[in-house]
Amino acid sequence: SCNSRISFHNGTIKTGFNQLDKLIGGLSKGDYIVLGGRISMGKTLVLTSIARNISKNNACLYFTFDTSPGDIANKLFSGLAEQDSKDIYSSMKSNWGAKSEEKFNELDYYKIFISDSYRNSVKSLYNCCKKYKDEHNIEVVFVDYIQAMESDHTIDQNTELSYLSRN
């Protein structure tokens, strides 16, 4: 179940999913958590749901290397509007409705930045994170489809990414 109050608790950020928070204890600074699964199992939906929950009170940066930023925004909005993302486009064309418009306007209060750039290296991803941290006080970074990132090949990508999570 989703908890609508997301905040720091004992130095962690709650995901908004009570069962998950009990299991992992929330997200702590420097955590490097990998969500894996087969194709079309809902990994992006889970990440966008957690990002939406967290971004209500904590700034997030969401890198997407497999899905367009527009599709990620659509998933974020569909969860907020409690409407299937496939129905969002048809609703916008036919019957937008006051509830959908109200929910859409709520997005202004969420602190989430979406990027499909910086896939060329972990170093460029790190530099982008640092920039957003300095400018927007980013607390959590999501990287969707990490396998699409190019690696330096002098060291393995997991080592590069673990360095990123510690800094």
CSV table of C-alpha atoms in Angstrom, one decimal:
chain,number,residue,atom,x,y,z
A,1,SER,CA,0.0,0.0,0.0
A,2,CYS,CA,1.1,3.5,-0.7
A,3,ASN,CA,1.8,6.0,2.1
A,4,SER,CA,1.0,9.5,1.0
A,5,ARG,CA,3.5,11.1,3.5
A,6,ILE,CA,7.0,10.7,2.2
A,7,SER,CA,9.8,12.1,4.3
A,8,PHE,CA,13.1,11.4,5.9
A,9,HIS,CA,13.0,9.0,8.8
A,10,ASN,CA,16.2,8.3,10.7
A,11,GLY,CA,18.2,9.6,7.8
A,12,THR,CA,16.3,7.7,5.1
A,13,ILE,CA,13.8,8.7,2.5
A,14,LYS,CA,10.6,6.5,2.5
A,15,THR,CA,9.5,5.2,-0.9
A,16,GLY,CA,5.9,5.6,-0.1
A,17,PHE,CA,5.3,1.8,-0.3
A,18,ASN,CA,5.0,0.5,3.3
A,19,GLN,CA,5.9,-3.1,2.5
A,20,LEU,CA,9.0,-2.0,0.5
A,21,ASP,CA,10.1,0.4,3.2
A,22,LYS,CA,9.8,-2.3,5.8
A,23,LEU,CA,11.9,-4.6,3.6
A,24,ILE,CA,14.7,-2.2,2.7
A,25,GLY,CA,14.3,0.4,5.4
A,26,GLY,CA,13.8,3.3,3.0
A,27,LEU,CA,16.5,4.9,0.8
A,28,SER,CA,19.7,6.1,2.5
A,29,LYS,CA,22.3,8.4,1.1
A,30,GLY,CA,24.8,6.5,-1.0
A,31,ASP,CA,22.4,3.5,-1.6
A,32,TYR,CA,22.9,1.8,-4.9
A,33,ILE,CA,19.8,-0.3,-5.4
A,34,VAL,CA,19.2,-2.3,-8.6
A,35,LEU,CA,15.7,-3.3,-9.6
A,36,GLY,CA,15.8,-6.2,-12.0
A,37,GLY,CA,13.3,-8.3,-13.9
A,38,ARG,CA,12.3,-9.7,-17.2
A,39,ILE,CA,11.1,-7.5,-20.1
A,40,SER,CA,7.6,-5.9,-19.6
A,41,MET,CA,7.4,-6.9,-15.9
A,42,GLY,CA,6.7,-3.4,-14.7
A,43,LYS,CA,10.2,-2.1,-13.6
A,44,THR,CA,9.6,1.3,-15.1
A,45,LEU,CA,6.2,1.5,-13.5
A,46,VAL,CA,7.6,0.7,-10.1
A,47,LEU,CA,10.4,3.3,-10.5
A,48,THR,CA,8.1,6.0,-11.7
A,49,SER,CA,5.7,5.3,-8.8
A,50,ILE,CA,8.5,5.5,-6.3
A,51,ALA,CA,9.9,8.7,-8.0
A,52,ARG,CA,6.4,10.3,-7.9
A,53,ASN,CA,6.0,9.4,-4.2
A,54,ILE,CA,9.4,10.7,-3.2
A,55,SER,CA,9.3,13.9,-5.4
A,56,LYS,CA,6.4,15.3,-3.6
A,57,ASN,CA,8.8,16.3,-0.8
A,58,ASN,CA,12.3,15.5,-2.0
A,59,ALA,CA,13.9,16.5,-5.3
A,60,CYS,CA,14.5,13.6,-7.7
A,61,LEU,CA,16.4,13.2,-11.0
A,62,TYR,CA,15.1,10.5,-13.3
A,63,PHE,CA,17.4,9.3,-16.2
A,64,THR,CA,15.6,7.3,-18.8
A,65,PHE,CA,17.6,5.5,-21.5
A,66,ASP,CA,14.9,3.2,-22.8
A,67,THR,CA,11.7,5.3,-22.7
A,68,SER,CA,11.1,8.9,-23.9
A,69,PRO,CA,10.9,11.6,-21.2
A,70,GLY,CA,7.3,12.2,-22.4
A,71,ASP,CA,6.3,8.6,-21.8
A,72,ILE,CA,7.9,8.8,-18.3
A,73,ALA,CA,5.9,12.0,-17.6
A,74,ASN,CA,2.8,10.2,-18.8
A,75,LYS,CA,3.4,7.3,-16.4
A,76,LEU,CA,4.0,9.8,-13.6
A,77,PHE,CA,0.8,11.6,-14.3
A,78,SER,CA,-1.3,8.4,-14.9
A,79,GLY,CA,-0.4,7.2,-11.4
A,80,LEU,CA,-1.3,10.6,-9.9
A,81,ALA,CA,-4.6,10.7,-11.8
A,82,GLU,CA,-5.2,7.0,-11.0
A,83,GLN,CA,-5.8,6.3,-14.7
A,84,ASP,CA,-4.1,3.8,-17.0
A,85,SER,CA,-1.3,5.5,-18.9
A,86,LYS,CA,-2.7,4.2,-22.2
A,87,ASP,CA,-6.0,6.0,-21.5
A,88,ILE,CA,-4.3,9.4,-20.8
A,89,TYR,CA,-4.0,10.3,-24.5
A,90,SER,CA,-7.6,9.3,-25.3
A,91,SER,CA,-8.9,11.2,-22.3
A,92,MET,CA,-7.0,14.3,-23.3
A,93,LYS,CA,-8.6,14.1,-26.8
A,94,SER,CA,-12.1,13.3,-25.8
A,95,ASN,CA,-13.1,14.2,-22.2
A,96,TRP,CA,-10.3,15.8,-20.2
A,97,GLY,CA,-12.5,16.3,-17.2
A,98,ALA,CA,-12.0,18.5,-14.1
A,99,LYS,CA,-10.4,15.7,-12.0
A,100,SER,CA,-7.7,15.1,-14.6
A,101,GLU,CA,-7.0,18.8,-15.0
A,102,GLU,CA,-6.8,19.2,-11.3
A,103,LYS,CA,-4.4,16.3,-11.0
A,104,PHE,CA,-2.3,17.6,-13.9
A,105,ASN,CA,-1.9,20.9,-12.2
A,106,GLU,CA,-0.7,19.1,-9.0
A,107,LEU,CA,2.4,18.0,-11.0
A,108,ASP,CA,3.7,21.6,-10.6
A,109,TYR,CA,4.3,20.8,-6.9
A,110,TYR,CA,6.4,17.7,-7.6
A,111,LYS,CA,10.2,18.1,-7.6
A,112,ILE,CA,11.2,15.8,-10.4
A,113,PHE,CA,13.6,16.3,-13.3
A,114,ILE,CA,13.6,13.9,-16.3
A,115,SER,CA,16.5,13.5,-18.7
A,116,ASP,CA,17.3,11.1,-21.5
A,117,SER,CA,20.8,12.5,-22.0
A,118,TYR,CA,24.2,11.5,-20.5
A,119,ARG,CA,24.1,7.9,-21.5
A,120,ASN,CA,27.6,8.2,-23.0
A,121,SER,CA,29.4,7.6,-19.7
A,122,VAL,CA,29.1,7.2,-16.0
A,123,LYS,CA,31.3,10.2,-15.6
A,124,SER,CA,28.9,12.5,-17.7
A,125,LEU,CA,26.0,11.1,-15.6
A,126,TYR,CA,28.0,11.9,-12.4
A,127,ASN,CA,28.6,15.5,-13.7
A,128,CYS,CA,24.9,15.9,-14.5
A,129,CYS,CA,23.9,14.6,-11.0
A,130,LYS,CA,26.4,17.0,-9.4
A,131,LYS,CA,25.0,19.9,-11.4
A,132,TYR,CA,21.4,19.1,-10.4
A,133,LYS,CA,22.4,18.5,-6.8
A,134,ASP,CA,24.0,22.0,-6.7
A,135,GLU,CA,21.1,23.7,-8.5
A,136,HIS,CA,18.1,21.8,-7.2
A,137,ASN,CA,19.2,19.9,-4.1
A,138,ILE,CA,18.5,16.5,-5.7
A,139,GLU,CA,18.1,13.8,-3.0
A,140,VAL,CA,17.5,10.7,-5.1
A,141,VAL,CA,18.6,9.7,-8.6
A,142,PHE,CA,16.8,7.0,-10.7
A,143,VAL,CA,18.5,5.5,-13.7
A,144,ASP,CA,16.1,3.5,-15.9
A,145,TYR,CA,17.7,0.9,-18.1
A,146,ILE,CA,21.3,1.2,-16.9
A,147,GLN,CA,22.4,-1.4,-19.4
A,148,ALA,CA,21.9,1.1,-22.2
A,149,MET,CA,24.7,3.3,-20.7
A,150,GLU,CA,28.0,3.1,-22.4
A,151,SER,CA,31.0,2.2,-20.2
A,152,ASP,CA,34.6,3.4,-20.1
A,153,HIS,CA,35.7,-0.2,-20.5
A,154,THR,CA,38.9,0.4,-18.5
A,155,ILE,CA,36.9,-0.5,-15.4
A,156,ASP,CA,33.7,-2.4,-15.1
A,157,GLN,CA,30.4,-0.4,-15.1
A,158,ASN,CA,29.3,-1.6,-11.7
A,159,THR,CA,32.5,-0.2,-10.2
A,160,GLU,CA,31.9,3.1,-11.9
A,161,LEU,CA,28.3,3.2,-10.7
A,162,SER,CA,29.2,2.3,-7.1
A,163,TYR,CA,31.6,5.2,-7.2
A,164,LEU,CA,28.8,7.5,-8.4
A,165,SER,CA,26.5,6.3,-5.5
A,166,ARG,CA,29.2,7.1,-2.9
A,167,ASN,CA,29.8,10.6,-4.2
